[in-house]
Short mmCIF file of C-alpha atoms and ligand atoms in Angstrom, two decimals:
data_model
loop_
_atom_site.label_atom_id
_atom_site.label_comp_id
_atom_site.label_asym_id
_atom_site.label_seq_id
_atom_site.Cartn_x
_atom_site.Cartn_y
_atom_site.Cartn_z
CA MET A 160 171.44 -60.15 154.71
CA LYS A 161 169.70 -58.74 157.96
CA LYS A 162 169.36 -55.71 155.90
CA ALA A 163 167.82 -56.99 153.05
CA ILE A 164 165.37 -59.48 154.60
CA ALA A 165 164.62 -56.41 156.42
CA LEU A 166 164.37 -54.23 153.96
CA LEU A 167 161.76 -56.89 151.69
CA LEU A 168 159.68 -56.91 154.97
CA CYS A 169 159.54 -53.48 154.68
CA LEU A 170 158.12 -53.35 151.44
CA LEU A 171 154.64 -51.35 151.12
CA LEU A 172 151.98 -54.02 150.18
CA MET A 173 150.03 -51.24 148.00
CA VAL A 174 146.12 -52.90 147.29
CA PRO A 175 143.78 -50.98 145.75
CA THR A 176 140.58 -52.50 146.70
CA GLY A 177 137.76 -50.38 146.15
CA CYS A 178 136.08 -47.41 143.39
CA LYS A 179 134.30 -44.54 145.15
CA SER A 180 133.08 -40.82 144.94
CA ALA A 181 136.28 -39.64 147.20
CA GLY A 182 138.81 -42.57 145.35
CA ARG A 183 139.55 -45.45 145.66
CA ARG A 184 140.94 -47.60 148.99
CA TYR A 185 144.39 -48.55 149.46
CA GLN A 186 145.68 -50.51 151.97
CA ALA A 187 149.45 -50.52 153.06
CA THR A 188 151.12 -53.18 155.52
CA PHE A 189 154.47 -53.30 157.00
CA LEU A 190 155.78 -56.13 159.23
CA THR A 191 158.74 -54.49 160.71
CA LEU A 192 157.28 -52.05 163.28
CA PHE A 193 156.07 -53.48 166.23
CA ASP A 194 157.12 -57.23 166.21
CA THR A 195 154.10 -57.25 164.61
CA VAL A 196 151.17 -56.82 161.79
CA THR A 197 150.91 -52.90 160.57
CA THR A 198 148.04 -51.62 158.67
CA ILE A 199 146.97 -48.49 156.99
CA ILE A 200 143.62 -47.67 155.15
CA GLY A 201 142.81 -44.67 152.75
CA PHE A 202 140.93 -43.67 150.37
CA ALA A 203 143.35 -41.62 147.86
CA LYS A 204 142.64 -40.39 143.78
CA ASN A 205 145.95 -43.10 143.27
CA GLU A 206 148.46 -45.18 144.55
CA ALA A 207 151.23 -42.62 144.53
CA GLU A 208 149.28 -40.14 146.52
CA PHE A 209 148.21 -43.45 148.56
CA GLN A 210 152.34 -44.33 148.80
CA ALA A 211 153.64 -41.16 149.80
CA LEU A 212 151.66 -40.82 153.01
CA SER A 213 151.92 -44.20 154.51
CA ALA A 214 156.04 -43.78 153.41
CA ARG A 215 155.64 -41.01 156.29
CA VAL A 216 152.97 -42.69 158.36
CA HIS A 217 155.51 -46.02 158.22
CA ASP A 218 158.71 -43.53 158.66
CA LYS A 219 156.73 -42.06 162.13
CA LEU A 220 155.93 -45.16 163.88
CA GLN A 221 159.43 -47.14 163.13
CA GLU A 222 161.08 -43.81 164.88
CA TYR A 223 158.65 -44.47 168.05
CA HIS A 224 159.66 -48.60 167.39
CA ARG A 225 163.51 -48.00 167.46
CA LEU A 226 162.65 -45.13 170.48
CA TYR A 227 161.00 -47.35 172.33
CA ASP A 228 162.80 -50.46 171.52
CA ILE A 229 163.43 -53.16 174.37
CA TYR A 230 165.33 -55.63 172.49
CA ASN A 231 167.86 -53.89 170.13
CA SER A 232 170.26 -51.11 170.18
CA TYR A 233 170.26 -48.31 167.14
CA GLU A 234 173.27 -46.19 166.41
CA GLY A 235 173.20 -43.06 168.04
CA LEU A 236 170.18 -43.46 169.71
CA ASN A 237 169.37 -44.09 173.33
CA ASN A 238 166.19 -46.02 173.57
CA LEU A 239 164.78 -47.71 176.48
CA LYS A 240 167.43 -51.20 175.86
CA THR A 241 169.99 -48.09 177.14
CA VAL A 242 167.81 -47.31 179.89
CA ASN A 243 167.19 -51.00 180.79
CA ASP A 244 171.57 -51.59 180.30
CA ASN A 245 172.48 -48.22 182.23
CA ALA A 246 169.92 -50.22 185.39
CA GLY A 247 171.67 -48.27 187.94
CA VAL A 248 175.00 -46.67 186.71
CA ARG A 249 174.07 -43.60 185.20
CA PRO A 250 170.88 -41.99 184.08
CA VAL A 251 170.52 -41.67 180.37
CA LYS A 252 169.71 -39.32 178.88
CA VAL A 253 166.30 -39.65 176.12
CA ASP A 254 164.26 -38.31 173.66
CA ALA A 255 161.24 -36.20 175.30
CA ARG A 256 158.90 -38.74 173.89
CA ILE A 257 160.72 -41.65 176.06
CA LEU A 258 160.27 -39.28 178.87
CA ALA A 259 156.07 -39.03 177.90
CA LEU A 260 155.63 -42.06 177.49
CA LEU A 261 157.13 -42.97 180.22
CA GLU A 262 155.69 -40.55 182.81
CA PHE A 263 151.85 -41.64 181.09
CA ALA A 264 153.11 -45.26 182.00
CA LYS A 265 153.60 -44.04 185.50
CA ASP A 266 150.28 -42.42 185.45
CA MET A 267 148.51 -45.36 184.82
CA HIS A 268 150.32 -47.63 186.83
CA LYS A 269 149.17 -45.00 189.84
CA ALA A 270 145.77 -44.81 188.05
CA SER A 271 145.21 -48.55 188.50
CA ASP A 272 146.65 -48.87 192.26
CA GLY A 273 149.53 -51.46 190.15
CA LYS A 274 147.31 -53.07 187.62
CA ILE A 275 149.89 -52.60 184.95
CA ASN A 276 153.58 -51.27 185.73
CA ILE A 277 156.29 -51.02 183.32
CA ALA A 278 159.41 -51.28 185.45
CA LEU A 279 157.98 -55.47 185.75
CA GLY A 280 160.58 -56.05 183.19
CA SER A 281 162.34 -58.48 185.04
CA VAL A 282 159.56 -60.48 186.09
CA LEU A 283 158.05 -60.48 182.73
CA ARG A 284 161.55 -61.29 181.20
CA ILE A 285 161.05 -64.38 183.04
CA TRP A 286 157.46 -65.55 181.27
CA HIS A 287 159.61 -64.08 178.31
CA ASP A 288 162.31 -66.91 178.40
CA TYR A 289 160.21 -69.35 179.50
CA ARG A 290 157.47 -69.31 176.54
CA GLU A 291 160.57 -69.25 173.90
CA ARG A 292 161.70 -72.31 175.79
CA GLY A 293 158.32 -73.78 176.02
CA LEU A 294 157.43 -73.09 172.25
CA ALA A 295 160.68 -74.49 170.63
CA ASP A 296 160.69 -77.51 172.83
CA PRO A 297 156.91 -78.40 174.41
CA GLN A 298 157.79 -81.58 175.54
CA LYS A 299 160.35 -79.82 177.60
CA ALA A 300 157.47 -76.90 178.74
CA SER A 301 157.60 -75.51 182.00
CA VAL A 302 155.89 -72.99 184.65
CA PRO A 303 158.79 -70.49 186.02
CA PRO A 304 158.90 -71.00 189.93
CA MET A 305 157.45 -68.80 192.53
CA GLY A 306 160.79 -68.71 194.34
CA LEU A 307 162.02 -67.33 190.83
CA LEU A 308 159.34 -64.99 189.90
CA GLN A 309 159.33 -63.62 193.53
CA GLU A 310 163.15 -62.60 193.98
CA ALA A 311 162.16 -60.70 190.08
CA ALA A 312 159.20 -58.74 191.85
CA LYS A 313 161.36 -57.48 193.96
CA HIS A 314 162.82 -55.30 191.47
CA THR A 315 159.79 -53.60 190.30
CA ASP A 316 159.15 -50.68 192.00
CA ILE A 317 158.25 -48.26 189.45
CA ASP A 318 159.24 -45.35 191.77
CA LYS A 319 163.03 -46.63 191.18
CA LEU A 320 162.34 -45.14 187.64
CA ILE A 321 163.30 -41.65 187.87
CA LEU A 322 162.58 -38.96 185.56
CA ASP A 323 164.98 -35.77 185.15
CA HIS A 324 162.50 -33.28 182.83
CA GLU A 325 165.10 -30.44 183.48
CA ALA A 326 168.39 -32.79 182.38
CA SER A 327 165.87 -35.08 179.85
CA THR A 328 167.00 -38.87 181.36
CA ALA A 329 165.17 -41.15 182.83
CA TYR A 330 167.32 -43.87 185.13
CA LEU A 331 166.64 -47.20 186.69
CA SER A 332 168.07 -46.78 190.04
CA ASP A 333 168.12 -50.53 190.78
CA PRO A 334 170.47 -52.10 189.12
CA HIS A 335 168.08 -55.61 188.67
CA MET A 336 164.80 -53.28 187.93
CA ARG A 337 163.79 -53.53 183.97
CA LEU A 338 161.53 -51.51 181.40
CA ASP A 339 159.11 -53.54 179.97
CA VAL A 340 156.56 -51.00 177.99
CA GLY A 341 154.62 -53.80 175.75
CA ALA A 342 151.21 -53.13 177.53
CA VAL A 343 151.07 -49.19 176.32
CA GLY A 344 153.99 -48.40 173.98
CA LYS A 345 152.59 -49.45 170.65
CA GLY A 346 148.71 -47.97 172.15
CA TYR A 347 150.65 -44.61 172.61
CA ALA A 348 153.03 -44.49 169.71
CA VAL A 349 149.56 -45.08 166.90
CA GLU A 350 147.95 -42.26 169.28
CA GLN A 351 150.76 -39.53 169.04
CA ALA A 352 150.94 -40.98 165.18
CA ALA A 353 147.31 -40.30 165.36
CA LEU A 354 147.52 -36.43 166.33
CA TRP A 355 151.12 -35.56 164.14
CA LEU A 356 148.70 -37.10 161.32
CA GLU A 357 144.89 -34.79 161.87
CA GLY A 358 147.73 -31.42 163.38
CA GLU A 359 148.61 -32.48 159.08
CA GLY A 360 145.47 -32.57 158.05
CA VAL A 361 144.65 -35.63 157.24
CA SER A 362 140.90 -36.16 157.84
CA SER A 363 140.76 -39.86 157.15
CA LEU A 364 143.19 -42.68 157.37
CA LEU A 365 142.90 -45.77 159.46
CA LEU A 366 145.89 -47.19 161.47
CA SER A 367 146.09 -50.52 162.68
CA VAL A 368 149.48 -51.66 164.46
CA GLY A 369 149.08 -55.59 165.70
CA GLY A 370 145.20 -54.94 166.44
CA ASN A 371 145.68 -51.63 168.07
CA VAL A 372 143.29 -49.83 165.66
CA ARG A 373 142.83 -45.94 166.02
CA ALA A 374 140.48 -44.44 163.43
CA ILE A 375 141.66 -41.30 162.18
CA GLY A 376 138.26 -38.62 161.35
CA PRO A 377 134.64 -40.81 159.14
CA LYS A 378 135.68 -43.46 156.44
CA ALA A 379 135.86 -40.59 153.36
CA ASP A 380 134.27 -43.24 151.02
CA GLY A 381 132.09 -41.07 149.58
CA ALA A 382 129.51 -43.66 150.88
CA ALA A 383 126.11 -41.23 152.26
CA PRO A 384 125.67 -41.55 155.24
CA ASP A 385 129.01 -42.18 156.69
CA GLU A 386 128.58 -45.67 157.97
CA GLY A 387 132.13 -45.14 160.18
CA TRP A 388 134.79 -47.64 159.82
CA GLY A 389 134.32 -51.07 160.42
CA ILE A 390 136.51 -53.42 162.86
CA ALA A 391 136.16 -57.04 163.77
CA VAL A 392 137.32 -57.55 166.88
CA GLN A 393 139.12 -61.39 166.99
CA ASN A 394 136.98 -64.20 168.09
CA PRO A 395 138.90 -65.52 171.29
CA ASP A 396 138.64 -69.16 170.49
CA LYS A 397 141.13 -68.65 167.37
CA GLU A 398 139.65 -73.00 167.10
CA SER A 399 136.27 -71.77 165.54
CA GLU A 400 135.28 -71.30 162.63
CA LYS A 401 134.40 -67.56 163.26
CA SER A 402 137.38 -65.39 163.43
CA THR A 403 135.25 -61.84 163.89
CA LEU A 404 133.78 -62.00 167.25
CA MET A 405 131.88 -58.66 167.03
CA THR A 406 131.89 -56.10 164.22
CA LEU A 407 132.18 -52.49 165.95
CA GLN A 408 131.57 -49.51 164.09
CA ILE A 409 133.49 -46.26 165.43
CA ASP A 410 134.38 -42.98 163.91
CA GLY A 411 138.24 -41.48 165.36
CA LEU A 412 137.80 -43.43 167.45
CA SER A 413 140.44 -46.25 168.75
CA VAL A 414 139.34 -50.12 169.39
CA VAL A 415 142.19 -51.87 171.39
CA SER A 416 141.72 -55.55 173.01
CA SER A 417 144.49 -57.53 174.67
CA GLY A 418 143.90 -61.02 174.77
CA VAL A 419 145.21 -64.58 176.42
CA TYR A 420 146.03 -65.62 171.86
CA GLU A 421 147.91 -62.82 171.42
CA ARG A 422 151.38 -64.93 173.63
CA PHE A 423 150.95 -67.75 174.70
CA TYR A 424 152.46 -71.23 175.33
CA THR A 425 151.24 -74.86 176.83
CA VAL A 426 152.18 -76.80 179.77
CA ASP A 427 150.67 -79.89 180.44
CA GLY A 428 147.38 -78.78 178.70
CA VAL A 429 146.63 -75.88 180.15
CA ARG A 430 148.04 -72.38 177.94
CA TYR A 431 149.20 -69.76 179.53
CA HIS A 432 149.48 -66.84 178.48
CA HIS A 433 151.34 -62.89 178.65
CA ILE A 434 149.57 -60.53 180.57
CA ILE A 435 151.12 -61.01 184.16
CA ASP A 436 149.04 -60.11 187.14
CA PRO A 437 151.74 -58.43 189.14
CA ALA A 438 149.42 -59.74 192.04
CA THR A 439 150.12 -63.27 192.06
CA LEU A 440 152.75 -62.73 189.36
CA MET A 441 151.03 -65.01 187.37
CA PRO A 442 148.29 -64.88 184.25
CA ALA A 443 146.03 -63.21 184.82
CA ALA A 444 142.91 -66.20 184.84
CA HIS A 445 139.66 -63.21 184.96
CA TYR A 446 139.11 -63.60 181.09
CA LEU A 447 139.58 -64.59 177.06
CA GLN A 448 139.43 -61.24 175.94
CA VAL A 449 139.14 -57.43 177.07
CA THR A 450 138.52 -55.11 174.24
CA ILE A 451 138.60 -50.81 174.93
CA VAL A 452 136.75 -47.69 172.92
CA CYS A 453 137.53 -44.96 173.39
CA ARG A 454 139.52 -41.87 171.39
CA ASP A 455 143.08 -42.45 172.86
CA SER A 456 144.99 -45.09 171.78
CA GLY A 457 147.68 -44.50 174.78
CA LEU A 458 145.33 -44.72 177.31
CA GLY A 459 143.04 -47.62 175.32
CA ASP A 460 146.18 -50.24 175.77
CA ALA A 461 146.41 -48.91 178.93
CA LEU A 462 142.98 -49.82 180.06
CA SER A 463 143.54 -52.68 178.07
CA THR A 464 145.74 -53.89 179.96
CA ILE A 465 144.80 -52.92 183.02
CA ALA A 466 141.01 -54.04 182.96
CA PHE A 467 142.46 -57.46 182.37
CA ASN A 468 143.78 -57.72 185.37
CA GLU A 469 140.84 -56.50 187.68
CA PRO A 470 137.48 -58.90 188.89
CA ILE A 471 134.61 -58.10 186.54
CA GLU A 472 132.98 -56.01 189.01
CA LYS A 473 135.52 -54.08 189.32
CA GLY A 474 136.07 -53.59 185.84
CA LEU A 475 132.87 -53.18 185.26
CA GLY A 476 132.84 -49.77 188.04
CA LEU A 477 136.35 -48.52 186.59
CA ILE A 478 135.64 -48.16 182.59
CA ASN A 479 131.36 -46.72 183.92
CA ALA A 480 132.96 -44.00 186.12
CA MET A 481 134.88 -43.01 182.68
CA GLU A 482 133.87 -40.79 180.57
CA GLY A 483 134.36 -41.88 176.76
CA VAL A 484 135.09 -44.32 177.50
CA GLU A 485 133.31 -48.09 176.94
CA ALA A 486 134.65 -51.86 176.89
CA ALA A 487 133.76 -55.27 176.04
CA TRP A 488 135.01 -58.63 178.67
CA VAL A 489 134.80 -62.39 177.44
CA LEU A 490 134.71 -64.17 180.79
CA ALA A 491 136.98 -66.95 181.01
CA ASP A 492 133.77 -69.49 180.63
CA GLY A 493 133.18 -67.24 177.09
CA SER A 494 130.09 -65.66 178.33
CA LEU A 495 130.26 -61.49 177.56
CA ARG A 496 130.29 -58.68 179.59
CA TYR A 497 129.42 -55.01 178.51
CA SER A 498 130.21 -51.41 179.67
CA ASN A 499 127.20 -49.19 180.27
CA GLY A 500 127.70 -48.11 176.16
CA PHE A 501 129.23 -50.28 174.41
CA ALA A 502 126.64 -52.27 172.71
CA GLY A 503 126.23 -48.66 170.97
CA TYR A 504 129.34 -49.63 168.70
CA ILE A 505 128.03 -52.78 167.61
CA LYS A 506 127.03 -52.89 164.29
CA ALA A 507 124.11 -55.03 163.66
CA ALA A 508 124.45 -58.18 161.56
P1 AMP B 297 148.64 -56.21 176.08
O1 AMP B 297 148.64 -57.16 175.18
O2 AMP B 297 148.14 -54.09 175.94
O3 AMP B 297 148.36 -56.24 177.47
O4 AMP B 297 149.87 -55.94 176.20
C1 AMP B 297 150.73 -57.47 177.21
C2 AMP B 297 151.75 -56.82 176.65
O5 AMP B 297 152.29 -56.21 178.38
C3 AMP B 297 153.75 -58.79 177.74
O6 AMP B 297 152.92 -59.14 176.16
C4 AMP B 297 153.77 -58.08 178.54
O7 AMP B 297 155.08 -57.35 177.61
C5 AMP B 297 153.64 -56.32 179.06
N1 AMP B 297 152.96 -57.10 180.70
C6 AMP B 297 152.29 -58.23 180.79
N2 AMP B 297 151.52 -58.05 181.91
C7 AMP B 297 151.73 -56.58 182.34
C8 AMP B 297 151.59 -55.51 183.80
N3 AMP B 297 151.28 -56.35 184.55
N4 AMP B 297 151.94 -54.36 183.69
C9 AMP B 297 152.96 -53.90 182.68
N5 AMP B 297 153.07 -55.17 181.36
C10 AMP B 297 152.68 -56.09 181.55
MG1 MG B 298 147.54 -53.34 176.91
#
């Protein structure tokens, strides 16, 4: 039954939505990857051509989804859940794509003075459980006790994630430590899929995994001059009639947002969202949303979480010092700040 539902959810939704000289515009949607909605948009001569391509993209993303899954096991596959389950027990032989993600996440941890930490799993698990319970029974929703969070925070030392590239193993030497790659896994996987597609000669396609967007090349719809892909950034105020905060125009770049509206629950009228500042062990309170524009979707995903945890002046300094990276911040009071070059991506109304 479960399988049948999964298959049903996996069904391609093929929607031709336009007709120009370079082909029709097609869109495919999948609901079974990374716990979110995946959309693929491209131009093709016919449905069969687009269906074949989007099925390959799906399969590629599914490989990463399974490898980076911390909740489910798959027969014959050692994934991040296997690594977590073997914390303090033994090193686990893993695919090179797991080692590469973990190495990248370690680099991001170092570069951000610990503002992004995939070894924060024990702390994030507590927030996850309180959120799930709070959503199931809002009357009884509560905030995790600080003592509980602090106890879990003793087991978040990323140096205890030991990677052995020669033996192809990953090992958590602290038995209470757990990995959670929610802040980087999706973006990293999307980037790897995009690089693979580019290597396969695909020159125009848009991938969006839960709003983590990566454009391959320009929008090849035959229009001249090329307008670029129009990417709608979610309005963080979900009660507003305006669902889009702004539309960006990009070619061959990524747009990644982190926001308070993605996963949250409410206790006594206060919203508790899912991005946790490792310094306070509480949801970071600076912003409603941070959006990053850059080439590499893995970097964009990491930076969206890092910037979310940094005060505005520090975030502006960080992003403005980086080549090819721009950002927009929606502050807690709803006001907007841009990095030096961000406005250049905003599509005129
Ligand atoms: P994102 O939406 O990319 O900012 O990622 C948020 C997800 O990353 C959360 O749902 C958690 O799974 C995880 N997460 C939250 N806070 C952190 C943090 N400080 N470092 C690493 N991962 C985090
Ligand atoms: Mg992120």
